Short mmCIF file of C-alpha atoms in Angstrom, two decimals:
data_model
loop_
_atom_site.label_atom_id
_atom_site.label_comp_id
_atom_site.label_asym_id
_atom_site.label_seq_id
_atom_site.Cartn_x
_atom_site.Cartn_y
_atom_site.Cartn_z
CA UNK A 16 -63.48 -21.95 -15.98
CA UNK A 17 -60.82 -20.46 -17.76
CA UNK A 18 -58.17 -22.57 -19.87
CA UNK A 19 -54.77 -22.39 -18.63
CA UNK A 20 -53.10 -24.27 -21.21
CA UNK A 21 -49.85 -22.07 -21.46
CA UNK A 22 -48.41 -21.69 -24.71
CA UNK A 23 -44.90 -19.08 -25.11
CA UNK A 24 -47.26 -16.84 -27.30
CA UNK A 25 -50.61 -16.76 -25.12
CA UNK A 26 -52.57 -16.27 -21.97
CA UNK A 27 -56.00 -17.97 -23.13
CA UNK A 28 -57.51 -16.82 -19.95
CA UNK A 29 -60.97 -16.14 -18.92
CA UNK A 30 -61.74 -13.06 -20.93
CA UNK A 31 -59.12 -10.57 -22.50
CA UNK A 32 -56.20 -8.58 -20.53
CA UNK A 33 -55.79 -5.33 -21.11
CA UNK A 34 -53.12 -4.34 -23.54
CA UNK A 35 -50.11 -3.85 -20.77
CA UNK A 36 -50.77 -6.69 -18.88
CA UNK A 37 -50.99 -9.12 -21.73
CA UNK A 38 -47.29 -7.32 -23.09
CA UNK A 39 -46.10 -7.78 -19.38
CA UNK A 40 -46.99 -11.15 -18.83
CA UNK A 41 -45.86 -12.36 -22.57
CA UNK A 42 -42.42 -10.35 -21.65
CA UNK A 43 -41.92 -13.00 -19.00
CA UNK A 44 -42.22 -15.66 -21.04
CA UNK A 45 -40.29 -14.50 -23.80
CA UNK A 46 -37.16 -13.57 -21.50
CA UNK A 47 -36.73 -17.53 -20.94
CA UNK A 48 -35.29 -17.13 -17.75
CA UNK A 49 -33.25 -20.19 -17.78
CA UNK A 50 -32.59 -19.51 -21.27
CA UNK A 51 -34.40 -22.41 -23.02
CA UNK A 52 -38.18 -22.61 -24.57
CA UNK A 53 -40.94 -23.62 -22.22
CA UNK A 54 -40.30 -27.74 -22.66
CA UNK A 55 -41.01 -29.49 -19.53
CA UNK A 56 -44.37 -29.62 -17.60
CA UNK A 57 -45.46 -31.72 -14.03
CA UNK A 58 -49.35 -31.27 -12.31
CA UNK A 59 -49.63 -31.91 -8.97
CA UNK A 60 -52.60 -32.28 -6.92
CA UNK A 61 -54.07 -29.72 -4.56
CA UNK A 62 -54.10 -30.61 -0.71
CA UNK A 63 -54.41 -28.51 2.01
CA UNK A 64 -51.12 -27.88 1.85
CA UNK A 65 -49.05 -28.73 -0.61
CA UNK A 66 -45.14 -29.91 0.03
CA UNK A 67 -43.54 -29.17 -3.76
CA UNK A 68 -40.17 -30.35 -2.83
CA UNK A 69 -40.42 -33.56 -4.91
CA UNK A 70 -40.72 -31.34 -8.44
CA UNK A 71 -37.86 -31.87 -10.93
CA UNK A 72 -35.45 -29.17 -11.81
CA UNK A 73 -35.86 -28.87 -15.57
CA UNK A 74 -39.73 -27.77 -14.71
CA UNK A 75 -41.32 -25.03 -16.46
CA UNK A 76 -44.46 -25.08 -16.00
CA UNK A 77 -46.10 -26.20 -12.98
CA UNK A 78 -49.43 -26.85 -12.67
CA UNK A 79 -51.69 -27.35 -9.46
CA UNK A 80 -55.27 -28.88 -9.90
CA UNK A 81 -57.85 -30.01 -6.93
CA UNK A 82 -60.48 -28.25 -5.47
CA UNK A 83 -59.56 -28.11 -1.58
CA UNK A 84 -60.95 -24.79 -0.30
CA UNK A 85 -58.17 -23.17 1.75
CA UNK A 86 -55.15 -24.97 -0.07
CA UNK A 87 -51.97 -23.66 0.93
CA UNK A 88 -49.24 -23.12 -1.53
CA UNK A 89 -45.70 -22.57 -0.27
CA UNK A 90 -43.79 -22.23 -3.41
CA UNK A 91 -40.57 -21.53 -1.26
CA UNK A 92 -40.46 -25.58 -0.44
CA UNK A 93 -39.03 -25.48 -4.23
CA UNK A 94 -35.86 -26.12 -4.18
CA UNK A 95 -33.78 -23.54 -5.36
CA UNK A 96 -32.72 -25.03 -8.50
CA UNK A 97 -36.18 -25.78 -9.56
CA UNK A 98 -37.26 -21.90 -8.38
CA UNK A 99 -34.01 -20.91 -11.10
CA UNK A 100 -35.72 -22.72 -13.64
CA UNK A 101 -39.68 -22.49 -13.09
CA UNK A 102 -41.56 -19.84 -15.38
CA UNK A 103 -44.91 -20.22 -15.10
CA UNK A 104 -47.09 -21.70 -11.79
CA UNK A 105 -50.95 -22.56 -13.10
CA UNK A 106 -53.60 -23.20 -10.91
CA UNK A 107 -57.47 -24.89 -12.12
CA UNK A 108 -59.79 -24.50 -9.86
CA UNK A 109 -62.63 -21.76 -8.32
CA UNK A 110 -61.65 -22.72 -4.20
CA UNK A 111 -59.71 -19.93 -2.56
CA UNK A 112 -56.29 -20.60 -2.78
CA UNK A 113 -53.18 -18.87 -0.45
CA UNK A 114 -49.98 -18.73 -2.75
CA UNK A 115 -46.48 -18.00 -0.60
CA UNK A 116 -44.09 -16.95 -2.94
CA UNK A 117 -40.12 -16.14 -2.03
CA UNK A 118 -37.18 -15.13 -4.27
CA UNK A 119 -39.48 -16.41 -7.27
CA UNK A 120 -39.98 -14.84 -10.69
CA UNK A 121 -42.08 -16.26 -13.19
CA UNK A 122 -45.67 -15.82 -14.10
CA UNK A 123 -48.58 -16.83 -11.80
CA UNK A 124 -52.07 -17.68 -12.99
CA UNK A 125 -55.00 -18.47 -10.56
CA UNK A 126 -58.39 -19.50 -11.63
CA UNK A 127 -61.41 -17.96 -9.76
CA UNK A 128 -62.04 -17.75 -6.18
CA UNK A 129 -60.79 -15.20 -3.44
CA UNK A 130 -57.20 -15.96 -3.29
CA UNK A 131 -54.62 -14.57 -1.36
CA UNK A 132 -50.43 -14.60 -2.92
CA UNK A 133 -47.94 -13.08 -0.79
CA UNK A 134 -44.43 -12.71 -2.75
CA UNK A 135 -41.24 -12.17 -0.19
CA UNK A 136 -37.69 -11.38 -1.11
CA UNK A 137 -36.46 -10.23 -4.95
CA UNK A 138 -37.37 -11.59 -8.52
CA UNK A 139 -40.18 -10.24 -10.83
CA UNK A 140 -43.61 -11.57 -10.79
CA UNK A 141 -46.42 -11.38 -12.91
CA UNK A 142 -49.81 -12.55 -11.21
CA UNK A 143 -53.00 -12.90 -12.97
CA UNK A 144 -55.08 -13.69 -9.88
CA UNK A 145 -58.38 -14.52 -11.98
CA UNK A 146 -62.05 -13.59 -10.65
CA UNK A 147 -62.83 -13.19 -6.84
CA UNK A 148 -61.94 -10.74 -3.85
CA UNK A 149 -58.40 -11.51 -4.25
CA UNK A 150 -55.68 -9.85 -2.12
CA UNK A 151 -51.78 -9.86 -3.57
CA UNK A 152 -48.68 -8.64 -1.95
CA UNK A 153 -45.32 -8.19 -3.65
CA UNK A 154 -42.24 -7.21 -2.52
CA UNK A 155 -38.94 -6.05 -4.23
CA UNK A 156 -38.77 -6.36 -8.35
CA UNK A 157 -40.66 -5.23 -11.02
CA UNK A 158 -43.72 -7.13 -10.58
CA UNK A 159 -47.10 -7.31 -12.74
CA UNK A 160 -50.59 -7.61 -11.26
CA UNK A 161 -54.08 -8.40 -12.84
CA UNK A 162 -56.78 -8.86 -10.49
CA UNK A 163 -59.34 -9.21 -12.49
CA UNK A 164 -63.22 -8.67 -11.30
CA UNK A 165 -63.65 -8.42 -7.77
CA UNK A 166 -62.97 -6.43 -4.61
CA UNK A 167 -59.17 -6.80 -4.57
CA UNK A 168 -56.65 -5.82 -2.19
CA UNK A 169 -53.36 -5.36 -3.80
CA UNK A 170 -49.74 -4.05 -2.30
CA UNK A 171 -46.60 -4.23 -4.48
CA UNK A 172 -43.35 -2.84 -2.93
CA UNK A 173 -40.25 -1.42 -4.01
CA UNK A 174 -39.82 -2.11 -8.14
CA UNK A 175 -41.61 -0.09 -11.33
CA UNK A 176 -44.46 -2.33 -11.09
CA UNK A 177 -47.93 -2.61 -13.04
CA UNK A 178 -50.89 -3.01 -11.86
CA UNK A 179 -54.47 -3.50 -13.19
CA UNK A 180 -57.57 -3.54 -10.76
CA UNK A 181 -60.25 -4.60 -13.00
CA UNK A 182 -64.14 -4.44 -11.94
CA UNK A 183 -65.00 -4.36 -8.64
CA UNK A 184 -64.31 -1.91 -5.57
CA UNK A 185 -60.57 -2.09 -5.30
CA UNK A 186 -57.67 -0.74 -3.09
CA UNK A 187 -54.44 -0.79 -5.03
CA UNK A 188 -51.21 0.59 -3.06
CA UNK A 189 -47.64 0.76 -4.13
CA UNK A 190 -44.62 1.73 -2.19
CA UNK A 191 -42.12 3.36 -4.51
CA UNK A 192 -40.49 3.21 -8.14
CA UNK A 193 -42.10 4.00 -11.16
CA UNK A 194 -45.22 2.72 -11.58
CA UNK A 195 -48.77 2.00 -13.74
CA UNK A 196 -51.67 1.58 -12.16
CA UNK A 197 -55.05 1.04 -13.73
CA UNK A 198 -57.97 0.79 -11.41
CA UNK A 199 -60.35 -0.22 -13.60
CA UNK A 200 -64.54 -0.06 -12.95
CA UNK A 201 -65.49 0.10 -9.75
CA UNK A 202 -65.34 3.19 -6.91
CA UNK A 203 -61.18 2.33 -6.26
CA UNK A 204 -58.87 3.39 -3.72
CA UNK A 205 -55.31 4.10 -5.54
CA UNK A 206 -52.20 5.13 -3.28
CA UNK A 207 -48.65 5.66 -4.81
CA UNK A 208 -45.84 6.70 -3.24
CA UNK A 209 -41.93 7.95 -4.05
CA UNK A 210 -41.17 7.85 -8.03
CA UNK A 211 -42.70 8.80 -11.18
CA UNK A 212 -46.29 7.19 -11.58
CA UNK A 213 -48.72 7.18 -14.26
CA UNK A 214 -52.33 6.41 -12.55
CA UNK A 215 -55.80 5.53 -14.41
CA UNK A 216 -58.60 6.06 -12.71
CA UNK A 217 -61.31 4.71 -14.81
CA UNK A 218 -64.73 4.08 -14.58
CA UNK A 219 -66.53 4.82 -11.15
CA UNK A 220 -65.81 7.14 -7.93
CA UNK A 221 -62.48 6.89 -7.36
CA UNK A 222 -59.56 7.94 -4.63
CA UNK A 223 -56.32 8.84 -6.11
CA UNK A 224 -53.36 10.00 -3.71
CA UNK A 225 -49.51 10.23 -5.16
CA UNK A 226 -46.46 10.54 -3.48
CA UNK A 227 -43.04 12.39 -4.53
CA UNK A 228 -42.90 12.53 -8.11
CA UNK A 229 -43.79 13.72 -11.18
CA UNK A 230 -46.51 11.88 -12.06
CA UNK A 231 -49.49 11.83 -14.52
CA UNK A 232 -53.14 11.27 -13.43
CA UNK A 233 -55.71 10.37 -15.49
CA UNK A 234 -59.60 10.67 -14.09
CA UNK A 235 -62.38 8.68 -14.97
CA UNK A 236 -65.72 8.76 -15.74
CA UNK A 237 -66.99 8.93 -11.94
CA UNK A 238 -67.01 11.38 -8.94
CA UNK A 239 -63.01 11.30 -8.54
CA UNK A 240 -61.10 13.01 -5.87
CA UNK A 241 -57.10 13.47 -6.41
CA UNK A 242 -54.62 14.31 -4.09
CA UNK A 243 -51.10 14.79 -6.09
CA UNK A 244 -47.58 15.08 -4.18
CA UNK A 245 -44.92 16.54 -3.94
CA UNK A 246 -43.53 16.99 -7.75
CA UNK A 247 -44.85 18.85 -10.77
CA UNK A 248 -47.65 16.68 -11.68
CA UNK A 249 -50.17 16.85 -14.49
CA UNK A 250 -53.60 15.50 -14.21
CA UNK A 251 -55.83 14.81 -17.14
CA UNK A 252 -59.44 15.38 -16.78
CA UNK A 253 -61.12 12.54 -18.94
CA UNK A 254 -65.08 11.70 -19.16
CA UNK A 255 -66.41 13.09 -15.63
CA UNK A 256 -70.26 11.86 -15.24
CA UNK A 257 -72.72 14.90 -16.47
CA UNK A 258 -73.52 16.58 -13.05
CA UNK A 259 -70.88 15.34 -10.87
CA UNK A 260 -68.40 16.61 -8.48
CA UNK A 261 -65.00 16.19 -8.69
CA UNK A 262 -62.03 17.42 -6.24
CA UNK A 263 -58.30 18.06 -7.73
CA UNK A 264 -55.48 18.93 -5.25
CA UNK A 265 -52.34 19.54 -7.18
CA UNK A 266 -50.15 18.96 -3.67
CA UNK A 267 -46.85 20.53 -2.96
CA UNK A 268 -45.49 21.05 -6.43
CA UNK A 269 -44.61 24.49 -8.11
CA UNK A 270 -45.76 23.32 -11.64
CA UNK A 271 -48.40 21.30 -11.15
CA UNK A 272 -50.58 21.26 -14.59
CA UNK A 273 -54.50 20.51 -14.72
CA UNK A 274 -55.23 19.70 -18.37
CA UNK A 275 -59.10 20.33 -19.32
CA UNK A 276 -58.39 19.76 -23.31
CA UNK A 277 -60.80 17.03 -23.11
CA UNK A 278 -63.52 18.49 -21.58
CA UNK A 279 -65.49 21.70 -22.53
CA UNK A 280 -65.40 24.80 -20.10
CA UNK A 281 -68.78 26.91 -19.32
CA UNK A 282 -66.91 29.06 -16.01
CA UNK A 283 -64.33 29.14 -13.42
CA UNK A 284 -64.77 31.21 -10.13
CA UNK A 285 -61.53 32.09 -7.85
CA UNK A 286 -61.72 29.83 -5.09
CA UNK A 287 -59.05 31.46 -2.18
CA UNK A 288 -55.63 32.46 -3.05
CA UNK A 289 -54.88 29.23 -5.08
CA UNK A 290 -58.33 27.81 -5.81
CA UNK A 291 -60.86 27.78 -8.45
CA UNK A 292 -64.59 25.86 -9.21
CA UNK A 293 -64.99 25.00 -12.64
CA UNK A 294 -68.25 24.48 -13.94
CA UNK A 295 -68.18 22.08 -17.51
CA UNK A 296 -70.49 22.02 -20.35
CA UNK A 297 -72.45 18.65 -19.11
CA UNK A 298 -73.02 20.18 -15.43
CA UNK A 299 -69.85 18.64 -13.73
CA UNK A 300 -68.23 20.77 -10.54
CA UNK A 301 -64.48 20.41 -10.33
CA UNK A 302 -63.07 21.90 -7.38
CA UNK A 303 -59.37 22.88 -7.92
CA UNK A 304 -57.02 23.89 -5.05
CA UNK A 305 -52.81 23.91 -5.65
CA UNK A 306 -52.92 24.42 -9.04
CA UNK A 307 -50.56 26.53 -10.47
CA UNK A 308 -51.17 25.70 -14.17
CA UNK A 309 -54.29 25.10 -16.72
CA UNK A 310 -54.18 23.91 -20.06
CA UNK A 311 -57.43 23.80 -22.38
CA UNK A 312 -58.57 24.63 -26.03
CA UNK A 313 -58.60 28.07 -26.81
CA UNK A 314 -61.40 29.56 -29.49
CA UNK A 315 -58.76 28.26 -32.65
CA UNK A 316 -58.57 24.82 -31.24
CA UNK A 317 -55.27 24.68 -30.21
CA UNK A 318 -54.16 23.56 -26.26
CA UNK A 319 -53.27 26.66 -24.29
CA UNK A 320 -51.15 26.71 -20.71
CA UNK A 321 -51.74 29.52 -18.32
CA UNK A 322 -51.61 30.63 -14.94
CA UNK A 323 -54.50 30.51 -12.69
CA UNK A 324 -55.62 34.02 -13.21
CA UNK A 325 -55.65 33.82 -16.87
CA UNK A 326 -57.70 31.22 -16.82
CA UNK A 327 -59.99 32.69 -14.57
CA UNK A 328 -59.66 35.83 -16.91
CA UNK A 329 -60.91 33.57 -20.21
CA UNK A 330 -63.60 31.97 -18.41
CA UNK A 331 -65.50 34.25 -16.39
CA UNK A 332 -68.82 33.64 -13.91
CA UNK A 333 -71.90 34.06 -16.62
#
């Protein structure tokens, strides 16, 4: 199980974040929100539902141990002078768990089990919802999500917020701001909307859509299909699987930019008026519609944007 012993420094959690969420959640607990060091400490037990209104202001850690399947956690029975305060709410256990979190911000850690947190209202949170098909909600504020290895279900709202999937089949959907979102392995569903994203797709099949924006996609090694929005988006072709079959749709922008520097080129054919199929070196189909720009490495090894006929021009049908 992992160890949730929280330090100001460290996560020691069940197996290592990835870079951004380990910087996100550490920002949380450097910021201090009440502007003192992580001091004092209170565990309660784990019912099936659990009335907090008897924990001390002055708390900054709160941890919640038991093993009652089902437990319900309404963090909004804080008062509000202990929610001011609180930085970090830890949970031991692998039982599912359903977290109700309103006007809070601070760090949440869950151990295993398929947990559900709901997050109402403003205030930045930073979940780490631990193994298990886990399903998060945020609202408002700039708000950091781990899943972690499961089939997840996560929904953050208004706020730049980042997200990580993790393993497992996952359906990640923001509303607006500027946002990260890593989906991690697995065949992931990945829906942004207004604002300027930066999506991973990583490893498996994986459905990208983006909203308004100018925002920069990366694919994965996996069948991927991309549907960009309105903006001038770029999307960076990374490690498709040797025979695959990948769809690109650069939406309603006038600039949109497919960049191919990391990927070799055997032909592209003229697919309608603003189409093309690609063919790669390891076998791999990438069908291209709404396109207007290409970028890959001409014959002196240096990156090289063009319009769509161009490119069609410098790789012809063998």
């Amino acid at each position: 199980m992992a160890n949730y012993n929280v330090s100001k420094a460290t996560f020691p959690l069940n197996k290592a974040l990835p870079v951004e969420i380990q910087a996100a959640l550490e920002a949380f607990l450097a910021a201090d929100v009440d502007g003192l060091p992580l001091r004092a400490s209170t565990t309660r037990p784990l019912g099936t539902s659990s009335n907090l209104g008897d924990v001390a202001a002055g708390t900054d850690i709160l941890t919640l141990s038991g093993s009652v399947a089902g437990a319900l956690i309404d963090l909004s029975s804080l008062t509000q002078s202990v929610r001011d305060g609180l930085e970090v709410v830890a949970f031991n256990g692998t039982t599912p768990k359903v977290v109700e979190l309103s006007d809070f911000s601070g760090v949440v850690l869950l151990g295993r089990g398929n947990d559900t947190v709901t997050k109402s209202g403003g205030g930045d949170v930073a979940v780490n919802a631990g193994d298990g098909r886990d399903s998060v909600t945020t609202g408002s504020g700039n708000d950091t999500v781990n899943a972690g290895a499961g089939n997840d279900l996560i929904q953050t709202g208004d706020g730049n917020d980042t997200v990580y999937g993790g393993d497992g089949n996952d359906r990640l959907a923001d509303t607006s701001g500027n946002n990260l979102v890593s989906g991690g392995d697995g065949n992931d569903t990945v829906s942004t909307g207004a604002g300027i994203d930066t999506v991973y797709a990583g490893g498996g099949d994986d459905s990208i859509a983006t909203g308004a924006g100018n925002d920069s996609i990366y694919t994965g090694g996996g069948a991927d299909t991309v549907r960009a929005g309105n903006g001038n988006d770029i999307i960076i072709l990374e490690s498709p699987t040797a025979g695959g079959n990948l769809t690109i749709d650069g939406g309603y922008g006038l600039q949109d930019t497919l960049d191919l520097t990391l990927v070799g080129i055997s032909s592209a054919t003229a697919a309608g008026a603003t189409g093309a199929t690609l063919t790669l070196d390891n076998g791999a189909t990438v069908n291209v519609v709404s396109v207007e720009r290409f970028m890959y490495e001409n014959a002196a090894g240096s990156a090289e944007l063009v319009s769509l006929q161009l490119f069609l021009n410098a790789f012809p049908p063998v």
